[in-house]
Each structure stands twice: as C-alpha cells, then as structure tokens.
Coordinates of C-alpha atoms and ligand atoms in Angstrom, one line a residue:
X195 CA -2.0 -15.5 -29.4
X196 CA -1.3 -11.7 -28.7
X197 CA -4.8 -10.7 -29.5
X198 CA -6.1 -13.4 -27.1
X199 CA -4.0 -12.0 -24.7
X200 CA -5.1 -8.4 -25.3
X201 CA -8.7 -9.5 -25.3
X202 CA -8.1 -11.2 -22.0
X203 CA -6.6 -8.1 -20.4
X204 CA -9.3 -5.6 -21.5
X205 CA -11.8 -8.1 -20.2
X206 CA -9.8 -8.5 -16.9
X207 CA -9.5 -4.7 -16.6
X208 CA -13.3 -4.0 -17.3
X209 CA -14.4 -6.5 -14.5
X210 CA -11.8 -5.3 -12.1
X211 CA -13.3 -1.6 -12.5
X212 CA -16.8 -2.8 -12.1
X213 CA -15.9 -4.1 -8.6
X214 CA -17.7 -2.5 -5.6
X215 CA -16.6 -4.4 -2.7
X216 CA -13.2 -5.6 -1.0
X217 CA -14.5 -9.1 -0.8
X218 CA -14.9 -9.3 -4.5
X219 CA -11.1 -8.5 -5.2
X220 CA -10.0 -12.3 -4.4
X221 CA -12.3 -14.2 -6.7
X222 CA -11.0 -11.8 -9.3
X223 CA -7.4 -12.4 -8.4
X224 CA -7.8 -16.3 -8.6
X225 CA -9.7 -16.0 -12.1
X226 CA -6.8 -14.0 -13.6
X227 CA -3.5 -14.2 -11.6
X228 CA -4.1 -17.4 -9.5
X229 CA -2.3 -20.5 -9.9
X230 CA -4.7 -21.7 -12.4
X231 CA -5.8 -18.2 -13.5
X232 CA -6.4 -17.0 -17.2
X233 CA -2.8 -15.1 -17.2
X234 CA -1.0 -17.5 -15.5
X235 CA -2.1 -20.5 -17.6
X236 CA -0.9 -18.3 -20.6
X237 CA 2.4 -18.0 -19.2
X238 CA 2.6 -21.8 -18.7
X239 CA 2.1 -22.4 -22.4
X240 CA 4.8 -20.0 -23.7
X241 CA 7.3 -23.0 -23.6
X242 CA 5.2 -24.7 -26.4
X243 CA 5.4 -21.9 -28.9
X244 CA 8.0 -21.7 -31.4
X245 CA 11.2 -19.5 -30.3
X246 CA 10.4 -16.5 -32.4
X247 CA 7.0 -16.1 -31.4
X248 CA 7.6 -17.1 -27.8
X249 CA 9.5 -13.9 -27.3
X250 CA 7.0 -11.4 -28.8
X251 CA 4.2 -13.3 -26.8
X252 CA 6.1 -13.6 -23.6
X253 CA 6.8 -10.0 -23.5
X254 CA 3.0 -9.1 -24.2
X255 CA 2.1 -11.6 -21.4
X256 CA 4.4 -10.3 -18.8
X257 CA 3.6 -7.1 -19.3
X258 CA -0.1 -7.8 -19.1
X259 CA 0.5 -9.8 -15.7
X260 CA 2.5 -6.7 -14.3
X261 CA -0.2 -4.3 -15.3
X262 CA -3.1 -6.4 -13.9
X263 CA -1.0 -6.8 -10.7
X264 CA -0.6 -2.9 -10.4
X265 CA -4.2 -2.3 -11.2
X266 CA -5.3 -5.1 -8.8
X267 CA -3.3 -3.1 -6.0
X268 CA -4.7 0.1 -6.9
X269 CA -8.1 -1.1 -6.7
X270 CA -7.8 -2.8 -3.5
X271 CA -6.6 0.3 -1.9
X272 CA -9.6 2.1 -3.5
X273 CA -12.1 -0.2 -2.1
X274 CA -10.7 -0.5 1.3
X275 CA -10.4 3.5 1.5
X276 CA -14.1 3.7 0.5
X277 CA -15.1 0.9 3.1
X278 CA -13.3 2.9 5.9
X279 CA -15.0 6.3 4.7
X280 CA -18.3 4.3 4.9
X281 CA -17.7 3.0 8.4
X282 CA -16.7 6.5 9.7
X283 CA -19.9 8.0 8.2
X284 CA -21.9 5.3 9.8
X285 CA -20.5 6.0 13.4
X286 CA -20.3 9.7 13.2
X287 CA -21.7 11.6 16.2
X288 CA -23.5 14.6 16.0
X289 CA -22.0 16.5 19.2
X290 CA -24.4 19.2 18.8
X291 CA -27.3 17.1 19.6
X292 CA -29.0 17.9 22.9
X293 CA -28.3 14.9 25.4
X294 CA -31.0 12.5 26.7
X295 CA -32.0 13.7 29.9
X296 CA -31.4 10.8 32.7
X297 CA -34.3 9.9 34.9
X298 CA -33.4 11.0 38.4
X299 CA -34.6 9.1 41.5
X300 CA -35.6 10.5 44.8
X301 CA -35.7 9.8 48.2
X302 CA -38.8 7.9 49.2
X303 CA -41.1 9.9 51.6
X304 CA -40.8 7.6 54.3
X305 CA -37.0 7.9 54.1
X306 CA -37.1 11.5 54.0
X307 CA -39.1 11.7 57.2
X308 CA -37.3 9.1 58.9
X309 CA -34.0 11.2 58.2
X310 CA -35.7 14.4 59.8
X311 CA -36.8 12.5 62.7
X312 CA -33.5 10.9 63.3
X313 CA -31.7 14.2 62.8
X314 CA -33.9 16.0 65.4
X315 CA -32.9 13.2 68.0
X316 CA -29.2 13.1 67.3
X317 CA -29.1 17.0 67.6
X318 CA -30.3 16.1 71.1
X319 CA -27.5 13.8 71.8
X320 CA -29.3 10.5 70.7
X321 CA -27.3 7.9 68.9
X322 CA -28.9 5.7 66.1
X323 CA -29.0 1.9 66.4
X324 CA -30.6 -0.8 64.7
X325 CA -32.2 -4.2 65.8
X326 CA -33.4 -7.5 64.1
X327 CA -36.7 -7.5 62.0
X328 CA -37.3 -11.2 62.8
X329 CA -37.4 -11.2 66.6
X330 CA -37.8 -13.6 69.5
X331 CA -41.2 -13.7 71.2
X332 CA -39.1 -12.7 74.4
X333 CA -37.8 -9.5 73.2
X334 CA -41.0 -8.6 71.4
X335 CA -43.4 -9.4 74.3
X336 CA -42.3 -11.3 77.4
X337 CA -39.3 -8.9 78.2
X338 CA -41.7 -5.8 77.8
X339 CA -44.0 -7.3 80.4
X340 CA -46.4 -8.7 77.7
X341 CA -46.8 -12.5 78.9
X342 CA -48.4 -15.0 76.9
X343 CA -51.9 -14.7 78.0
X344 CA -52.0 -10.8 78.0
X345 CA -54.6 -9.0 76.2
X346 CA -52.0 -6.6 74.9
X347 CA -50.8 -9.3 72.3
X348 CA -54.4 -9.1 70.5
X349 CA -53.4 -5.6 69.4
X350 CA -50.0 -6.6 68.3
X351 CA -50.7 -9.8 66.6
X352 CA -48.1 -10.7 63.8
X353 CA -46.6 -13.2 61.4
X354 CA -45.0 -16.0 63.1
X355 CA -41.8 -18.2 61.7
X356 CA -41.0 -21.6 63.1
X357 CA -37.6 -22.2 63.7
X358 CA -36.9 -26.0 64.4
X359 CA -37.7 -27.1 68.0
X360 CA -39.0 -23.7 68.8
X361 CA -42.5 -23.1 67.1
X362 CA -44.5 -19.9 67.9
X363 CA -41.0 -18.6 69.7
X364 CA -40.0 -16.3 66.5
X365 CA -41.9 -13.7 64.8
X366 CA -41.6 -10.7 62.6
X367 CA -41.5 -7.8 65.5
X368 CA -44.5 -5.8 65.9
X369 CA -42.8 -2.6 67.2
X370 CA -39.2 -1.3 67.6
X371 CA -39.5 -1.6 71.4
X372 CA -37.6 -4.9 71.9
X373 CA -34.8 -2.8 71.1
X374 CA -35.2 -1.1 74.4
X375 CA -34.4 -4.4 76.1
X376 CA -31.6 -5.3 73.5
X377 CA -29.9 -2.0 74.0
X378 CA -29.9 -2.2 77.8
X379 CA -28.7 -5.6 78.0
X380 CA -25.5 -4.5 76.2
X381 CA -24.8 -1.2 77.6
X382 CA -24.5 0.7 81.1
X383 CA -26.3 3.8 81.6
X384 CA -26.4 6.7 80.4
X385 CA -28.3 5.5 77.4
X386 CA -29.9 7.6 74.8
X387 CA -30.7 5.9 71.5
X388 CA -33.3 5.8 68.7
X389 CA -33.8 3.0 66.7
X390 CA -35.5 3.1 63.2
X391 CA -36.4 -0.1 61.5
X392 CA -39.6 -1.9 59.6
X393 CA -42.3 -3.3 61.8
X394 CA -45.1 -6.0 60.9
X395 CA -48.6 -6.5 62.2
X396 CA -51.7 -8.8 61.2
X397 CA -53.7 -5.9 60.6
X398 CA -56.9 -5.2 58.6
X399 CA -55.4 -2.8 56.1
X400 CA -57.2 0.8 55.8
X401 CA -56.2 4.0 55.0
X402 CA -54.3 4.5 58.2
X403 CA -53.0 0.9 58.9
X404 CA -50.6 -1.2 56.9
X405 CA -49.2 -4.8 57.8
X406 CA -45.8 -3.4 57.2
X407 CA -44.6 0.1 58.3
X408 CA -41.7 1.9 60.0
X409 CA -41.4 2.7 63.5
X410 CA -39.0 5.0 65.5
X411 CA -38.1 3.9 69.0
X412 CA -36.3 6.1 71.3
X413 CA -34.9 5.3 75.0
X414 CA -33.0 7.3 77.3
X415 CA -31.9 6.0 80.8
X416 CA -29.9 7.7 83.4
X417 CA -29.8 9.0 87.1
X418 CA -32.3 11.7 87.7
X419 CA -34.4 11.3 84.5
X420 CA -37.9 12.3 85.0
X421 CA -41.4 12.8 83.4
X422 CA -40.4 16.5 82.9
X423 CA -37.4 15.8 80.8
X424 CA -39.6 13.2 78.6
X425 CA -42.2 16.0 77.9
X426 CA -39.2 18.6 77.4
X427 CA -37.7 16.5 75.0
X428 CA -40.4 15.2 72.9
X429 CA -41.9 18.9 72.7
X430 CA -38.4 19.9 71.4
X431 CA -38.8 17.0 68.8
X432 CA -42.4 18.3 67.8
X433 CA -41.4 21.6 67.4
X434 CA -38.3 20.9 65.5
X435 CA -40.3 18.9 63.0
X436 CA -43.7 20.8 62.8
X437 CA -42.8 24.3 63.6
X438 CA -41.8 26.3 66.8
X439 CA -45.2 27.6 67.7
X440 CA -46.7 24.1 68.2
X441 CA -48.5 23.3 71.2
X442 CA -48.3 19.6 72.8
X443 CA -50.6 17.6 75.0
X444 CA -50.0 14.4 76.8
X445 CA -52.7 12.1 77.8
X446 CA -52.8 9.2 79.8
X447 CA -52.2 5.9 77.9
X448 CA -51.5 2.3 78.7
X449 CA -48.4 0.5 77.4
X450 CA -47.1 -2.5 79.5
X451 CA -43.7 -1.7 79.5
X452 CA -43.9 2.2 80.8
X453 CA -45.4 3.4 83.7
X454 CA -46.9 6.0 83.5
X455 CA -47.6 6.0 79.8
X456 CA -48.9 8.5 77.7
X457 CA -49.9 9.3 74.2
X458 CA -48.5 12.6 72.6
X459 CA -50.5 14.9 70.4
X460 CA -49.8 18.5 68.6
X461 CA -52.1 21.0 68.1
X462 CA -53.3 20.8 64.5
X463 CA -51.3 23.2 62.5
X464 CA -54.1 23.5 59.8
X465 CA -56.9 24.7 61.8
X466 CA -54.6 26.1 64.8
X467 CA -56.7 23.8 67.5
X468 CA -60.1 25.0 66.1
X469 CA -60.8 21.7 64.5
X470 CA -60.9 20.5 60.9
X471 CA -60.9 17.5 58.4
X472 CA -57.2 16.7 59.3
X473 CA -57.5 16.3 63.2
X474 CA -61.1 15.2 63.0
X475 CA -62.4 18.2 64.5
X476 CA -60.7 17.5 67.5
X477 CA -57.8 20.2 67.4
X478 CA -55.3 17.7 67.9
X479 CA -53.1 15.2 66.1
X480 CA -51.7 12.3 67.8
X481 CA -48.0 11.5 67.1
X482 CA -46.5 8.9 69.3
X483 CA -46.8 6.6 72.3
X484 CA -44.4 7.1 75.3
X485 CA -43.8 6.8 79.0
X486 CA -41.5 6.3 81.9
X487 CA -39.9 2.8 81.7
X488 CA -41.1 0.1 83.9
X489 CA -39.1 -0.5 86.8
X490 CA -39.7 -4.3 86.1
X491 CA -38.1 -3.9 82.7
X492 CA -35.0 -2.2 84.4
X493 CA -34.6 -5.1 86.7
X494 CA -34.9 -7.8 84.1
X495 CA -31.9 -6.3 82.4
X496 CA -29.8 -5.7 85.7
X497 CA -30.4 -1.9 86.1
X498 CA -31.3 -0.9 89.7
X499 CA -34.7 1.2 89.4
X500 CA -33.9 2.9 92.6
X501 CA -30.8 4.5 90.6
X502 CA -31.7 4.5 87.3
X503 CA -35.0 5.9 85.7
X504 CA -35.9 6.7 82.0
X505 CA -38.5 7.2 79.2
X506 CA -39.2 5.7 76.1
X507 CA -41.1 6.5 73.2
X508 CA -42.3 4.9 69.8
X509 CA -43.7 6.8 66.6
X510 CA -44.6 5.9 63.0
X511 CA -42.8 8.0 60.4
X512 CA -45.6 7.0 58.0
X513 CA -47.9 8.7 60.1
X514 CA -45.7 11.7 60.6
X515 CA -45.3 12.1 56.7
X516 CA -49.0 11.9 56.3
X517 CA -49.5 14.9 58.8
X518 CA -46.5 16.7 57.3
X519 CA -47.7 16.4 53.6
X520 CA -51.4 15.9 53.8
X521 CA -51.5 12.2 52.7
X522 CA -54.8 10.8 53.3
X523 CA -54.0 7.1 52.7
X524 CA -51.0 5.0 54.2
X525 CA -51.0 2.6 51.3
X526 CA -50.1 5.1 48.8
X527 CA -46.4 4.7 50.6
X528 CA -45.9 1.2 49.3
X529 CA -47.9 0.6 46.4
X530 CA -45.2 1.9 44.0
X531 CA -47.2 4.6 42.3
X532 CA -44.8 6.8 40.6
X533 CA -47.4 9.5 40.4
X534 CA -47.3 9.7 44.1
X535 CA -43.3 9.1 44.7
X536 CA -42.5 11.6 42.1
X537 CA -44.3 14.4 44.1
X538 CA -41.5 14.4 46.8
X539 CA -38.5 15.9 45.1
Ligands
LIG1982 C1 -46.3 0.8 70.0 O1 -45.9 0.2 69.0 C2 -45.2 1.0 71.1 N1 -44.2 0.3 71.0 C3 -45.0 2.6 71.1 C4 -44.3 3.1 72.6 C5 -42.7 2.7 72.7 C6 -45.1 3.4 73.7 C7 -42.1 3.4 73.8 C8 -44.4 3.7 74.8 C9 -42.8 3.7 74.8 P1 -48.4 1.6 68.6 O2 -49.0 0.4 68.7 O3 -49.4 2.7 69.2 O4 -47.3 1.6 70.2 O5 -47.6 2.3 67.6 C10 -46.6 3.3 67.6 C11 -46.9 3.9 66.3 O6 -46.8 3.3 65.3 C12 -48.3 4.5 66.2 O7 -48.7 5.8 66.8 C13 -48.2 4.6 64.6 O8 -47.4 5.8 64.2 C14 -47.4 3.3 64.0 N2 -48.3 2.3 63.8 C15 -48.7 1.4 64.5 N3 -49.3 0.5 64.0 C16 -49.4 0.8 62.6 C17 -49.9 0.3 61.4 N4 -50.5 -0.7 61.2 N5 -49.5 1.1 60.1 C18 -48.9 1.9 60.2 N6 -48.3 2.5 61.3 C19 -48.6 2.0 62.4

C-alpha cells in the first residue's frame, strides 16, 4: 500500500512539474486532491486496513496529501507570476519611439479669404450679420425691384422649393442682397453691415461659375452718405486686400436695386495695368458690383429717402481668392481634392 502511495506521489509531482498554464492547475487538483481524487480515495480506504498497518499507511498518506497541497500552492504562484510577466511584456510601451504625426487640417481657401474680407470691413465699423439661404421670392427679387416679369430674373435663375400652398415662392437665394431688405426692416439707421453666406444659381458651370458659391453683401445707410463715401470705403477695402498701391476703377453697371450702379475693378497687380493673361489684357480685374441704394427700396422698408441715403455692394470671395492666389478654375474649390486644398496652409 505504501509503495502504491509513493508511486502515486511521484506521478502527481511529475505531472505537476509539467504544467505550463494556470488553467491546468484545477484539473490536476481534482485528479489527485479532489473529493474523488486519487489521494482522497486512499485516505478513505484507511478504515478498512488492519489497525497496525493503518497507522503507518495513514501517516504516509497524510504526508503525501500535505506535500502535494504545498507543491500545488507553490506551482500555482509560479504560473500566475509567469502569466503576469507575460502580460506586462505584451503591453510594454517603448517611450523612446517617435510619435506618429497627426494630420493637421487647415482653413479652406474660401473661409480664409472670407475672413480677410470681413476683417477689412469690421475695421471700418461694419457689423457681421447672417440671413437665410432658403429665401422667399419677395426678398430675393420683389423687394429688390425685380418683379416677376423682370429680365434680371433670367441671369439670376435658381432652384425653387415648393412649400405647401405657395409653389414658386421659396427658393435658394441667388445673392446675399435680400439681406439689405431684411436688415433694414429690423433696424433704424445708421446701418453698417456685411453679410457673408452661400448663394445658389442655375448656372452653366465653367472655370469662373459655380452653382454654389459665396458672396459678401455690404450695406451702409445714414444721413449724408454719398457716392464719394462708397468710393472711399471700397477703395480702402481693395487696398487692404490687394496692397496699398492698388488703383481702382468704377464703371457704370446696372442692378435694379441701386441707382446709380457700378462695377468696381482694381488695376491688375501682376502686369500693373499693362495687360496680361490674368486680366485678359485689359489691365483691370473686376471685383464687385455696388451702387447707391435705390430710393424705392428705402421707401419699401419705411426709410425716408429724402433723409436717408446709402450704398450697397456685393462680391464673391472665391473670385477674390482666385485673383489673390492665381487659381484658374473655380471648380477646384469644392471638388475636395486634397492636392489643391493642402496648398493653403
Ligand atoms: C449680384 O449678385 C449683386 N447682388 C451684387 C450687388 C450687391 C450689386 C449690392 C449692387 C449692390 P452679381 O451677379 O454680379 O451681382 O454677383 C456678384 C459677385 O458674385 C460676382 O462678382 C462674383 O464674384 C460672384 N458670383 C456671381 N455668380 C457667380 C457664380 N456662378 N460662381 C461664382 N461666383 C459668382
């Protein structure tokens, strides 16, 4: 019997030594020390032995049990420690490795120029306000002296939305000019505002025309505001954006909501007016439409045209950006080509 126990002990110890993972411990314990384990069943059989043999066998069996329990505890600790060390090794961080560079975004060229434009007018005392992109026909056309049959509607054709019961009366605004009316309806003079925002047109898209583009509208109303004030303000703006030596030119133009109306150009800063590719050999670059606010528009919002006068202007930031950065195709702005966008850091 004692030989059997000794053999069993050696077998159990050999198997225990061979264990390599914490999860293998429990099956081993059940096999030898569990309720129905090999050592436990020997201890159970002790009662059936003759008394003199029972003492000697009992001592060996109990010693074996104690030894195996102690060895089990030690092995369990060793395996747990090894598992912890392995986990640490797996999760080790090499703090000397160089970091992965983060991809930094940058401001879109339109936003960049938009900010420059707005800054220039804010310096001159204008406030920035915004208006809706989805607009009533009334504000986009009617209130700007463009009734339903007016030919100007052809050059400002747009996308219509049809709210219930009012088809054809709501549209995507074709310019920021509706905000002249919206601002005047809400405030009393003096008014000095610039209104940036997106505009939409049913456009044959080409290198200088998009169907979605930005505009900045400007409006100044007060007493004694003259055409000379408009020229002075817009010239100062052009020089802030394009350099102090810029010459400016105002030519007659027609917009139904101003009288007189003008288009404003700067002398071409590439050829200094001599004529080149950028200015189409004219020596001039057109940058905005402007004019003195039409008395009928003032009357419509309850401003007395005998007391109040003012000027308005509208310009396209993409076109300004094209001039500033030598961009030859407006379609590049919104085609999401990173090779283009990443040049504006
Ligand atoms: C207007 O939209 C007038 N509301 C401007 C104005 C305001 C005149 C106040 C007088 C007083 P125009 O259609 O010319 O005018 O557009 C003004 C500017 O918007 C253009 O000079 C151009 O820079 C930009 N623009 C117009 N159409 C497009 C287009 N399809 N794509 C890109 N930019 C455009």
